[in-house]
């Protein structure tokens, strides 16, 4: 039996999801890459664009524990993490685990919850643990949060703060499907919507994730990644650029792109491919730039085009 590889896992999940999530190849691809990189995803666009379907299809493709949390303004952090309650039969406090104790979490309409509740996810997403009444509990691997939000809502929503956005590997805009893809969606869902069965196991995901850090990254490639991050900090349209954490995420995603392309080393094209989806949502723009819908993406593209690629990789 051949050892499981990131490419094998990637291909199985992507092919499985494409049977249900139609016209979203790039979104599917990024969501699976984020899972293999050990990251999280924020799906954003108008209602009915397939955000929840994509998240549920990814969960259905993997033999893991899946929980959905519908965020509302009256939610408390304990509704996510759980509580310690007093058991009268045993006269002891016992932990009642919240929905965060799962492998894949769908945080639906995350921006409808208050900042206090949103902050309940910070420790979970970054450190894979949750603290309840001063006791820290480890979350089961693999662990991934797939959050959704609608950008057009203005009433009853609480925009995610920068610290929360920085926890997400990608912020993926779903956008409308093409005419032909929408027709295909109607045909596919005309009767009973298709269902998905798991194509990879929990252990296969963990094994594939463990191979990503072993992908070789040359010193010059690391320097190239840092140069891209530094360029965002001095751009005239940016108030606050990418931090060291953003650069680290960019490296990890570039390693994942190399892995799913059956390479054990990173090339500049991997970094370029990862740069926009990884870095764009981490920028805080000046007022004049915020009115442009694709301003962040345009700035990252400009920085990629103006940053010098390491000489020995120009032939790659």
PDB file of C-alpha atoms in Angstrom:
ATOM      1  CA  UNK A   1       0.000   0.000   0.000  1.00  0.00           C
ATOM      2  CA  UNK A   2       1.435   3.346  -1.078  1.00  0.00           C
ATOM      3  CA  UNK A   3       1.743   6.103   1.545  1.00  0.00           C
ATOM      4  CA  UNK A   4      -0.893   8.818   1.418  1.00  0.00           C
ATOM      5  CA  UNK A   5       0.234  12.060  -0.204  1.00  0.00           C
ATOM      6  CA  UNK A   6      -1.168  15.567  -0.128  1.00  0.00           C
ATOM      7  CA  UNK A   7      -1.822  15.386  -3.881  1.00  0.00           C
ATOM      8  CA  UNK A   8      -3.837  12.170  -3.523  1.00  0.00           C
ATOM      9  CA  UNK A   9      -5.995  13.644  -0.764  1.00  0.00           C
ATOM     10  CA  UNK A  10      -6.392  16.910  -2.661  1.00  0.00           C
ATOM     11  CA  UNK A  11      -7.493  15.209  -5.888  1.00  0.00           C
ATOM     12  CA  UNK A  12     -10.001  12.951  -4.122  1.00  0.00           C
ATOM     13  CA  UNK A  13     -11.698  15.771  -2.226  1.00  0.00           C
ATOM     14  CA  UNK A  14     -11.763  18.227  -5.145  1.00  0.00           C
ATOM     15  CA  UNK A  15     -13.228  15.651  -7.554  1.00  0.00           C
ATOM     16  CA  UNK A  16     -15.853  14.663  -4.990  1.00  0.00           C
ATOM     17  CA  UNK A  17     -16.917  18.246  -4.251  1.00  0.00           C
ATOM     18  CA  UNK A  18     -17.149  19.258  -7.906  1.00  0.00           C
ATOM     19  CA  UNK A  19     -20.029  16.808  -8.349  1.00  0.00           C
ATOM     20  CA  UNK A  20     -22.183  19.021  -6.105  1.00  0.00           C
ATOM     21  CA  UNK A  21     -20.566  22.470  -5.966  1.00  0.00           C
ATOM     22  CA  UNK A  22     -20.837  23.555  -9.598  1.00  0.00           C
ATOM     23  CA  UNK A  23     -18.968  26.484 -11.121  1.00  0.00           C
ATOM     24  CA  UNK A  24     -16.759  26.987  -8.053  1.00  0.00           C
ATOM     25  CA  UNK A  25     -13.518  25.270  -9.062  1.00  0.00           C
ATOM     26  CA  UNK A  26     -11.222  27.962  -7.688  1.00  0.00           C
ATOM     27  CA  UNK A  27     -13.156  28.249  -4.423  1.00  0.00           C
ATOM     28  CA  UNK A  28     -13.118  24.468  -3.949  1.00  0.00           C
ATOM     29  CA  UNK A  29      -9.430  24.350  -4.711  1.00  0.00           C
ATOM     30  CA  UNK A  30      -8.555  27.032  -2.176  1.00  0.00           C
ATOM     31  CA  UNK A  31     -10.740  25.480   0.529  1.00  0.00           C
ATOM     32  CA  UNK A  32      -9.003  22.111   0.186  1.00  0.00           C
ATOM     33  CA  UNK A  33      -5.570  23.768   0.096  1.00  0.00           C
ATOM     34  CA  UNK A  34      -6.427  25.604   3.325  1.00  0.00           C
ATOM     35  CA  UNK A  35      -7.367  22.306   4.980  1.00  0.00           C
ATOM     36  CA  UNK A  36      -4.098  20.649   3.943  1.00  0.00           C
ATOM     37  CA  UNK A  37      -2.167  23.706   5.156  1.00  0.00           C
ATOM     38  CA  UNK A  38      -3.873  23.416   8.537  1.00  0.00           C
ATOM     39  CA  UNK A  39      -5.698  26.703   8.080  1.00  0.00           C
ATOM     40  CA  UNK A  40      -9.182  28.230   8.081  1.00  0.00           C
ATOM     41  CA  UNK A  41     -11.384  29.823   5.425  1.00  0.00           C
ATOM     42  CA  UNK A  42     -13.752  32.791   5.337  1.00  0.00           C
ATOM     43  CA  UNK A  43     -16.338  32.567   2.547  1.00  0.00           C
ATOM     44  CA  UNK A  44     -17.925  35.869   1.610  1.00  0.00           C
ATOM     45  CA  UNK A  45     -20.615  36.917  -0.825  1.00  0.00           C
ATOM     46  CA  UNK A  46     -24.305  37.490  -1.361  1.00  0.00           C
ATOM     47  CA  UNK A  47     -26.951  35.095   0.015  1.00  0.00           C
ATOM     48  CA  UNK A  48     -27.531  32.025  -2.125  1.00  0.00           C
ATOM     49  CA  UNK A  49     -24.066  31.995  -3.699  1.00  0.00           C
ATOM     50  CA  UNK A  50     -23.204  28.536  -2.357  1.00  0.00           C
ATOM     51  CA  UNK A  51     -21.136  29.390   0.729  1.00  0.00           C
ATOM     52  CA  UNK A  52     -22.834  26.920   3.061  1.00  0.00           C
ATOM     53  CA  UNK A  53     -23.031  24.271   0.346  1.00  0.00           C
ATOM     54  CA  UNK A  54     -19.285  24.473  -0.239  1.00  0.00           C
ATOM     55  CA  UNK A  55     -18.540  24.163   3.477  1.00  0.00           C
ATOM     56  CA  UNK A  56     -20.912  21.225   3.972  1.00  0.00           C
ATOM     57  CA  UNK A  57     -19.586  19.483   0.851  1.00  0.00           C
ATOM     58  CA  UNK A  58     -16.015  19.719   2.124  1.00  0.00           C
ATOM     59  CA  UNK A  59     -17.085  18.290   5.478  1.00  0.00           C
ATOM     60  CA  UNK A  60     -19.063  15.509   3.768  1.00  0.00           C
ATOM     61  CA  UNK A  61     -16.006  14.547   1.718  1.00  0.00           C
ATOM     62  CA  UNK A  62     -13.952  13.889   4.839  1.00  0.00           C
ATOM     63  CA  UNK A  63     -14.673  11.224   7.444  1.00  0.00           C
ATOM     64  CA  UNK A  64     -14.488  13.672  10.366  1.00  0.00           C
ATOM     65  CA  UNK A  65     -16.819  15.134  12.974  1.00  0.00           C
ATOM     66  CA  UNK A  66     -18.690  18.115  11.535  1.00  0.00           C
ATOM     67  CA  UNK A  67     -20.605  20.744  13.533  1.00  0.00           C
ATOM     68  CA  UNK A  68     -22.529  23.788  12.327  1.00  0.00           C
ATOM     69  CA  UNK A  69     -22.882  26.924  14.451  1.00  0.00           C
ATOM     70  CA  UNK A  70     -25.487  29.471  13.380  1.00  0.00           C
ATOM     71  CA  UNK A  71     -24.209  32.792  14.721  1.00  0.00           C
ATOM     72  CA  UNK A  72     -26.776  35.245  16.102  1.00  0.00           C
ATOM     73  CA  UNK A  73     -26.520  38.529  18.054  1.00  0.00           C
ATOM     74  CA  UNK A  74     -27.627  36.907  21.322  1.00  0.00           C
ATOM     75  CA  UNK A  75     -24.991  34.164  21.311  1.00  0.00           C
ATOM     76  CA  UNK A  76     -22.447  33.919  24.128  1.00  0.00           C
ATOM     77  CA  UNK A  77     -18.883  32.544  23.931  1.00  0.00           C
ATOM     78  CA  UNK A  78     -20.000  29.595  26.095  1.00  0.00           C
ATOM     79  CA  UNK A  79     -22.486  28.641  23.360  1.00  0.00           C
ATOM     80  CA  UNK A  80     -19.420  27.852  21.246  1.00  0.00           C
ATOM     81  CA  UNK A  81     -16.910  26.530  23.749  1.00  0.00           C
ATOM     82  CA  UNK A  82     -19.164  24.788  26.280  1.00  0.00           C
ATOM     83  CA  UNK A  83     -19.528  25.110  30.045  1.00  0.00           C
ATOM     84  CA  UNK A  84     -18.772  23.343  33.304  1.00  0.00           C
ATOM     85  CA  UNK A  85     -22.000  22.377  35.032  1.00  0.00           C
ATOM     86  CA  UNK A  86     -22.623  20.942  38.486  1.00  0.00           C
ATOM     87  CA  UNK A  87     -23.818  17.352  38.372  1.00  0.00           C
ATOM     88  CA  UNK A  88     -26.125  16.824  41.367  1.00  0.00           C
ATOM     89  CA  UNK A  89     -25.762  13.029  41.138  1.00  0.00           C
ATOM     90  CA  UNK A  90     -21.979  13.030  41.419  1.00  0.00           C
ATOM     91  CA  UNK A  91     -21.647  16.345  43.298  1.00  0.00           C
ATOM     92  CA  UNK A  92     -18.903  17.314  40.852  1.00  0.00           C
ATOM     93  CA  UNK A  93     -18.478  19.791  38.023  1.00  0.00           C
ATOM     94  CA  UNK A  94     -18.495  18.218  34.565  1.00  0.00           C
ATOM     95  CA  UNK A  95     -17.664  19.650  31.161  1.00  0.00           C
ATOM     96  CA  UNK A  96     -20.452  19.981  28.637  1.00  0.00           C
ATOM     97  CA  UNK A  97     -18.551  20.384  25.379  1.00  0.00           C
ATOM     98  CA  UNK A  98     -19.715  23.003  22.931  1.00  0.00           C
ATOM     99  CA  UNK A  99     -19.870  22.541  19.146  1.00  0.00           C
ATOM    100  CA  UNK A 100     -16.266  23.745  18.817  1.00  0.00           C
ATOM    101  CA  UNK A 101     -15.160  20.240  19.840  1.00  0.00           C
ATOM    102  CA  UNK A 102     -15.257  18.868  16.314  1.00  0.00           C
ATOM    103  CA  UNK A 103     -12.939  18.539  13.317  1.00  0.00           C
ATOM    104  CA  UNK A 104     -14.668  20.821  10.819  1.00  0.00           C
ATOM    105  CA  UNK A 105     -16.711  23.772  12.081  1.00  0.00           C
ATOM    106  CA  UNK A 106     -19.122  25.740   9.896  1.00  0.00           C
ATOM    107  CA  UNK A 107     -19.426  29.179  11.512  1.00  0.00           C
ATOM    108  CA  UNK A 108     -22.431  30.382   9.544  1.00  0.00           C
ATOM    109  CA  UNK A 109     -22.918  34.170   9.269  1.00  0.00           C
ATOM    110  CA  UNK A 110     -20.098  34.792  11.714  1.00  0.00           C
ATOM    111  CA  UNK A 111     -20.482  38.577  11.520  1.00  0.00           C
ATOM    112  CA  UNK A 112     -23.951  38.409  13.091  1.00  0.00           C
ATOM    113  CA  UNK A 113     -22.439  37.582  16.489  1.00  0.00           C
ATOM    114  CA  UNK A 114     -21.074  40.234  18.851  1.00  0.00           C
ATOM    115  CA  UNK A 115     -17.296  40.841  19.057  1.00  0.00           C
ATOM    116  CA  UNK A 116     -17.248  39.079  22.446  1.00  0.00           C
ATOM    117  CA  UNK A 117     -18.632  35.904  20.900  1.00  0.00           C
ATOM    118  CA  UNK A 118     -16.427  36.202  17.803  1.00  0.00           C
ATOM    119  CA  UNK A 119     -13.416  36.411  20.115  1.00  0.00           C
ATOM    120  CA  UNK A 120     -14.362  33.013  21.489  1.00  0.00           C
ATOM    121  CA  UNK A 121     -12.940  31.569  18.271  1.00  0.00           C
ATOM    122  CA  UNK A 122      -9.550  33.306  18.440  1.00  0.00           C
ATOM    123  CA  UNK A 123      -7.795  30.840  20.744  1.00  0.00           C
ATOM    124  CA  UNK A 124      -9.462  27.895  19.019  1.00  0.00           C
ATOM    125  CA  UNK A 125      -8.344  28.913  15.538  1.00  0.00           C
ATOM    126  CA  UNK A 126      -4.777  29.878  16.390  1.00  0.00           C
ATOM    127  CA  UNK A 127      -3.781  27.424  19.110  1.00  0.00           C
ATOM    128  CA  UNK A 128      -6.203  24.525  18.530  1.00  0.00           C
ATOM    129  CA  UNK A 129      -7.315  24.685  22.141  1.00  0.00           C
ATOM    130  CA  UNK A 130     -10.074  26.189  24.246  1.00  0.00           C
ATOM    131  CA  UNK A 131      -9.936  27.455  27.823  1.00  0.00           C
ATOM    132  CA  UNK A 132     -13.023  26.966  29.966  1.00  0.00           C
ATOM    133  CA  UNK A 133     -12.922  28.175  33.587  1.00  0.00           C
ATOM    134  CA  UNK A 134      -9.084  28.362  33.534  1.00  0.00           C
ATOM    135  CA  UNK A 135      -8.786  24.761  32.270  1.00  0.00           C
ATOM    136  CA  UNK A 136      -7.320  24.314  28.779  1.00  0.00           C
ATOM    137  CA  UNK A 137      -8.703  21.589  26.528  1.00  0.00           C
ATOM    138  CA  UNK A 138      -7.015  20.481  23.297  1.00  0.00           C
ATOM    139  CA  UNK A 139      -9.172  20.329  20.177  1.00  0.00           C
ATOM    140  CA  UNK A 140      -9.080  17.128  18.095  1.00  0.00           C
ATOM    141  CA  UNK A 141      -6.988  17.134  14.905  1.00  0.00           C
ATOM    142  CA  UNK A 142      -7.619  17.866  12.156  1.00  0.00           C
ATOM    143  CA  UNK A 143      -9.339  21.142  13.070  1.00  0.00           C
ATOM    144  CA  UNK A 144     -10.692  23.671  10.591  1.00  0.00           C
ATOM    145  CA  UNK A 145     -13.115  26.596  10.793  1.00  0.00           C
ATOM    146  CA  UNK A 146     -15.078  27.507   7.666  1.00  0.00           C
ATOM    147  CA  UNK A 147     -16.872  30.792   8.314  1.00  0.00           C
ATOM    148  CA  UNK A 148     -19.374  32.565   6.087  1.00  0.00           C
ATOM    149  CA  UNK A 149     -20.574  36.152   5.953  1.00  0.00           C
ATOM    150  CA  UNK A 150     -22.712  38.324   3.688  1.00  0.00           C
ATOM    151  CA  UNK A 151     -20.988  41.590   2.699  1.00  0.00           C
ATOM    152  CA  UNK A 152     -24.181  43.449   1.824  1.00  0.00           C
ATOM    153  CA  UNK A 153     -25.730  43.319   5.313  1.00  0.00           C
ATOM    154  CA  UNK A 154     -25.396  46.507   7.343  1.00  0.00           C
ATOM    155  CA  UNK A 155     -27.975  46.081  10.124  1.00  0.00           C
ATOM    156  CA  UNK A 156     -27.432  43.645  12.966  1.00  0.00           C
ATOM    157  CA  UNK A 157     -23.901  42.722  11.938  1.00  0.00           C
ATOM    158  CA  UNK A 158     -20.517  43.187  13.573  1.00  0.00           C
ATOM    159  CA  UNK A 159     -17.598  43.316  11.088  1.00  0.00           C
ATOM    160  CA  UNK A 160     -14.747  40.999  11.968  1.00  0.00           C
ATOM    161  CA  UNK A 161     -11.804  42.860  13.537  1.00  0.00           C
ATOM    162  CA  UNK A 162      -8.386  42.663  11.909  1.00  0.00           C
ATOM    163  CA  UNK A 163      -7.105  40.218  14.541  1.00  0.00           C
ATOM    164  CA  UNK A 164      -9.918  37.804  13.637  1.00  0.00           C
ATOM    165  CA  UNK A 165      -9.429  38.187   9.872  1.00  0.00           C
ATOM    166  CA  UNK A 166      -5.741  37.436  10.292  1.00  0.00           C
ATOM    167  CA  UNK A 167      -6.645  33.973  11.617  1.00  0.00           C
ATOM    168  CA  UNK A 168      -8.108  32.969   8.274  1.00  0.00           C
ATOM    169  CA  UNK A 169      -5.784  31.499   5.674  1.00  0.00           C
ATOM    170  CA  UNK A 170      -8.028  32.673   2.833  1.00  0.00           C
ATOM    171  CA  UNK A 171     -10.940  35.030   2.409  1.00  0.00           C
ATOM    172  CA  UNK A 172     -12.707  33.596  -0.626  1.00  0.00           C
ATOM    173  CA  UNK A 173     -15.280  35.691  -2.530  1.00  0.00           C
ATOM    174  CA  UNK A 174     -17.856  33.330  -4.067  1.00  0.00           C
ATOM    175  CA  UNK A 175     -19.412  35.683  -6.647  1.00  0.00           C
ATOM    176  CA  UNK A 176     -22.205  34.730  -9.048  1.00  0.00           C
ATOM    177  CA  UNK A 177     -21.870  31.652 -11.246  1.00  0.00           C
ATOM    178  CA  UNK A 178     -21.870  31.956 -15.036  1.00  0.00           C
ATOM    179  CA  UNK A 179     -25.059  31.469 -17.078  1.00  0.00           C
ATOM    180  CA  UNK A 180     -24.118  27.929 -18.154  1.00  0.00           C
ATOM    181  CA  UNK A 181     -23.027  26.930 -14.635  1.00  0.00           C
ATOM    182  CA  UNK A 182     -26.285  28.240 -13.177  1.00  0.00           C
ATOM    183  CA  UNK A 183     -28.279  26.198 -15.706  1.00  0.00           C
ATOM    184  CA  UNK A 184     -26.242  23.152 -14.682  1.00  0.00           C
ATOM    185  CA  UNK A 185     -27.044  23.862 -11.016  1.00  0.00           C
ATOM    186  CA  UNK A 186     -30.765  23.883 -11.854  1.00  0.00           C
ATOM    187  CA  UNK A 187     -30.448  20.552 -13.671  1.00  0.00           C
ATOM    188  CA  UNK A 188     -28.462  18.982 -10.843  1.00  0.00           C
ATOM    189  CA  UNK A 189     -30.889  20.125  -8.153  1.00  0.00           C
ATOM    190  CA  UNK A 190     -34.098  19.711 -10.186  1.00  0.00           C
ATOM    191  CA  UNK A 191     -35.114  16.638  -8.184  1.00  0.00           C
ATOM    192  CA  UNK A 192     -33.223  15.256  -5.231  1.00  0.00           C
ATOM    193  CA  UNK A 193     -29.957  17.153  -4.632  1.00  0.00           C
ATOM    194  CA  UNK A 194     -26.953  14.812  -4.868  1.00  0.00           C
ATOM    195  CA  UNK A 195     -25.331  13.666  -1.646  1.00  0.00           C
ATOM    196  CA  UNK A 196     -21.653  13.101  -0.987  1.00  0.00           C
ATOM    197  CA  UNK A 197     -19.904  10.264   0.805  1.00  0.00           C
ATOM    198  CA  UNK A 198     -16.502  10.581   2.513  1.00  0.00           C
ATOM    199  CA  UNK A 199     -13.584   9.893   0.171  1.00  0.00           C
ATOM    200  CA  UNK A 200     -10.751  10.378   2.686  1.00  0.00           C
ATOM    201  CA  UNK A 201     -10.459   9.510   6.356  1.00  0.00           C
ATOM    202  CA  UNK A 202      -9.460  11.597   9.334  1.00  0.00           C
ATOM    203  CA  UNK A 203      -6.111   9.791   9.524  1.00  0.00           C
ATOM    204  CA  UNK A 204      -5.429  10.456   5.841  1.00  0.00           C
ATOM    205  CA  UNK A 205      -5.994  14.187   6.357  1.00  0.00           C
ATOM    206  CA  UNK A 206      -3.637  14.216   9.347  1.00  0.00           C
ATOM    207  CA  UNK A 207      -0.988  12.259   7.404  1.00  0.00           C
ATOM    208  CA  UNK A 208      -1.259  14.594   4.408  1.00  0.00           C
ATOM    209  CA  UNK A 209      -1.013  17.680   6.630  1.00  0.00           C
ATOM    210  CA  UNK A 210       2.124  16.260   8.260  1.00  0.00           C
ATOM    211  CA  UNK A 211       3.916  16.151   4.881  1.00  0.00           C
ATOM    212  CA  UNK A 212       3.506  19.872   4.151  1.00  0.00           C
ATOM    213  CA  UNK A 213       6.177  21.251   6.550  1.00  0.00           C
ATOM    214  CA  UNK A 214       8.700  18.867   4.964  1.00  0.00           C
ATOM    215  CA  UNK A 215       8.446  20.623   1.586  1.00  0.00           C
ATOM    216  CA  UNK A 216      11.802  22.348   1.069  1.00  0.00           C
ATOM    217  CA  UNK A 217      11.841  26.158   1.019  1.00  0.00           C
ATOM    218  CA  UNK A 218      15.103  27.732  -0.121  1.00  0.00           C
ATOM    219  CA  UNK A 219      16.473  30.683   1.834  1.00  0.00           C
ATOM    220  CA  UNK A 220      16.029  32.936  -1.201  1.00  0.00           C
ATOM    221  CA  UNK A 221      12.376  31.902  -1.488  1.00  0.00           C
ATOM    222  CA  UNK A 222      11.873  32.786   2.175  1.00  0.00           C
ATOM    223  CA  UNK A 223      13.511  36.153   1.504  1.00  0.00           C
ATOM    224  CA  UNK A 224      11.159  36.626  -1.481  1.00  0.00           C
ATOM    225  CA  UNK A 225       8.143  35.918   0.741  1.00  0.00           C
ATOM    226  CA  UNK A 226       9.321  38.420   3.342  1.00  0.00           C
ATOM    227  CA  UNK A 227       9.948  41.021   0.621  1.00  0.00           C
ATOM    228  CA  UNK A 228       6.334  40.675  -0.534  1.00  0.00           C
ATOM    229  CA  UNK A 229       5.093  41.136   3.027  1.00  0.00           C
ATOM    230  CA  UNK A 230       7.357  44.147   3.599  1.00  0.00           C
ATOM    231  CA  UNK A 231       6.206  45.755   0.348  1.00  0.00           C
ATOM    232  CA  UNK A 232       2.621  45.821   1.649  1.00  0.00           C
ATOM    233  CA  UNK A 233       3.743  47.882   4.658  1.00  0.00           C
ATOM    234  CA  UNK A 234       5.147  50.735   2.565  1.00  0.00           C
ATOM    235  CA  UNK A 235       2.535  50.836  -0.193  1.00  0.00           C
ATOM    236  CA  UNK A 236       0.928  54.271  -0.477  1.00  0.00           C
ATOM    237  CA  UNK A 237      -2.595  52.840  -0.394  1.00  0.00           C
ATOM    238  CA  UNK A 238      -2.098  50.753   2.743  1.00  0.00           C
ATOM    239  CA  UNK A 239      -2.352  51.859   6.380  1.00  0.00           C
ATOM    240  CA  UNK A 240      -1.288  48.525   7.884  1.00  0.00           C
ATOM    241  CA  UNK A 241       0.448  45.784   5.930  1.00  0.00           C
ATOM    242  CA  UNK A 242       1.106  42.082   6.374  1.00  0.00           C
ATOM    243  CA  UNK A 243       2.645  40.823   9.633  1.00  0.00           C
ATOM    244  CA  UNK A 244       5.149  38.027  10.171  1.00  0.00           C
ATOM    245  CA  UNK A 245       2.224  35.660  10.715  1.00  0.00           C
ATOM    246  CA  UNK A 246       0.916  36.526   7.263  1.00  0.00           C
ATOM    247  CA  UNK A 247       4.343  35.755   5.779  1.00  0.00           C
ATOM    248  CA  UNK A 248       4.400  32.416   7.610  1.00  0.00           C
ATOM    249  CA  UNK A 249       0.955  31.529   6.269  1.00  0.00           C
ATOM    250  CA  UNK A 250       2.104  32.481   2.764  1.00  0.00           C
ATOM    251  CA  UNK A 251       5.064  30.107   3.077  1.00  0.00           C
ATOM    252  CA  UNK A 252       2.853  27.265   4.345  1.00  0.00           C
ATOM    253  CA  UNK A 253       0.350  27.706   1.499  1.00  0.00           C
ATOM    254  CA  UNK A 254       3.183  27.870  -1.045  1.00  0.00           C
ATOM    255  CA  UNK A 255       4.451  24.558   0.371  1.00  0.00           C
ATOM    256  CA  UNK A 256       0.955  23.127  -0.045  1.00  0.00           C
ATOM    257  CA  UNK A 257       0.769  24.264  -3.662  1.00  0.00           C
ATOM    258  CA  UNK A 258       4.111  22.574  -4.269  1.00  0.00           C
ATOM    259  CA  UNK A 259       2.841  19.365  -2.638  1.00  0.00           C
ATOM    260  CA  UNK A 260      -0.347  19.144  -4.713  1.00  0.00           C
ATOM    261  CA  UNK A 261       1.818  19.646  -7.804  1.00  0.00           C
ATOM    262  CA  UNK A 262       3.939  16.625  -6.786  1.00  0.00           C
ATOM    263  CA  UNK A 263       7.002  18.681  -5.911  1.00  0.00           C
ATOM    264  CA  UNK A 264       9.046  18.479  -2.704  1.00  0.00           C
ATOM    265  CA  UNK A 265      10.320  22.054  -3.056  1.00  0.00           C
ATOM    266  CA  UNK A 266       8.763  25.511  -3.450  1.00  0.00           C
ATOM    267  CA  UNK A 267       9.269  27.673  -6.534  1.00  0.00           C
ATOM    268  CA  UNK A 268       8.361  31.380  -6.963  1.00  0.00           C
ATOM    269  CA  UNK A 269       5.226  30.463  -8.924  1.00  0.00           C
ATOM    270  CA  UNK A 270       3.878  28.715  -5.827  1.00  0.00           C
ATOM    271  CA  UNK A 271       4.379  31.915  -3.839  1.00  0.00           C
ATOM    272  CA  UNK A 272       2.809  34.078  -6.553  1.00  0.00           C
ATOM    273  CA  UNK A 273      -0.167  31.729  -6.786  1.00  0.00           C
ATOM    274  CA  UNK A 274      -0.710  31.901  -3.023  1.00  0.00           C
ATOM    275  CA  UNK A 275       0.009  35.616  -2.511  1.00  0.00           C
ATOM    276  CA  UNK A 276      -3.319  37.207  -3.442  1.00  0.00           C
ATOM    277  CA  UNK A 277      -5.709  34.857  -1.584  1.00  0.00           C
ATOM    278  CA  UNK A 278      -3.401  34.796   1.462  1.00  0.00           C
ATOM    279  CA  UNK A 279      -2.426  38.465   1.735  1.00  0.00           C
ATOM    280  CA  UNK A 280      -5.272  40.570   0.298  1.00  0.00           C
ATOM    281  CA  UNK A 281      -7.652  40.341   3.268  1.00  0.00           C
ATOM    282  CA  UNK A 282      -4.813  41.134   5.680  1.00  0.00           C
ATOM    283  CA  UNK A 283      -4.361  44.677   4.340  1.00  0.00           C
ATOM    284  CA  UNK A 284      -5.938  47.692   6.035  1.00  0.00           C
ATOM    285  CA  UNK A 285      -6.446  50.231   3.279  1.00  0.00           C
ATOM    286  CA  UNK A 286      -6.645  54.000   3.273  1.00  0.00           C
ATOM    287  CA  UNK A 287     -10.071  55.583   2.840  1.00  0.00           C
ATOM    288  CA  UNK A 288      -9.616  56.384  -0.834  1.00  0.00           C
ATOM    289  CA  UNK A 289      -8.774  52.741  -1.580  1.00  0.00           C
ATOM    290  CA  UNK A 290     -11.585  51.148   0.398  1.00  0.00           C
ATOM    291  CA  UNK A 291     -14.243  52.233  -2.058  1.00  0.00           C
ATOM    292  CA  UNK A 292     -12.702  50.034  -4.755  1.00  0.00           C
ATOM    293  CA  UNK A 293     -14.092  46.507  -4.559  1.00  0.00           C
ATOM    294  CA  UNK A 294     -10.876  44.803  -5.721  1.00  0.00           C
ATOM    295  CA  UNK A 295      -8.410  47.307  -4.256  1.00  0.00           C
ATOM    296  CA  UNK A 296      -6.614  44.793  -2.019  1.00  0.00           C
ATOM    297  CA  UNK A 297      -6.220  42.251  -4.826  1.00  0.00           C
ATOM    298  CA  UNK A 298      -4.960  44.949  -7.201  1.00  0.00           C
ATOM    299  CA  UNK A 299      -2.351  46.092  -4.662  1.00  0.00           C
ATOM    300  CA  UNK A 300      -1.046  42.546  -4.153  1.00  0.00           C
ATOM    301  CA  UNK A 301      -0.860  42.027  -7.929  1.00  0.00           C
ATOM    302  CA  UNK A 302       1.076  45.299  -8.262  1.00  0.00           C
ATOM    303  CA  UNK A 303       3.490  44.215  -5.516  1.00  0.00           C
ATOM    304  CA  UNK A 304       4.025  40.788  -7.114  1.00  0.00           C
ATOM    305  CA  UNK A 305       4.835  42.407 -10.450  1.00  0.00           C
ATOM    306  CA  UNK A 306       7.308  44.859  -8.899  1.00  0.00           C
ATOM    307  CA  UNK A 307       9.114  42.518  -6.478  1.00  0.00           C
ATOM    308  CA  UNK A 308      12.309  40.913  -7.804  1.00  0.00           C
ATOM    309  CA  UNK A 309      12.215  37.114  -8.054  1.00  0.00           C
ATOM    310  CA  UNK A 310      15.368  35.265  -6.847  1.00  0.00           C
ATOM    311  CA  UNK A 311      17.712  34.998  -9.852  1.00  0.00           C
ATOM    312  CA  UNK A 312      18.287  31.220  -9.772  1.00  0.00           C
ATOM    313  CA  UNK A 313      14.520  30.602  -9.956  1.00  0.00           C
ATOM    314  CA  UNK A 314      13.793  32.790 -12.974  1.00  0.00           C
ATOM    315  CA  UNK A 315      13.960  29.755 -15.226  1.00  0.00           C
ATOM    316  CA  UNK A 316      11.311  27.897 -13.120  1.00  0.00           C
TER     317      UNK A 316
END
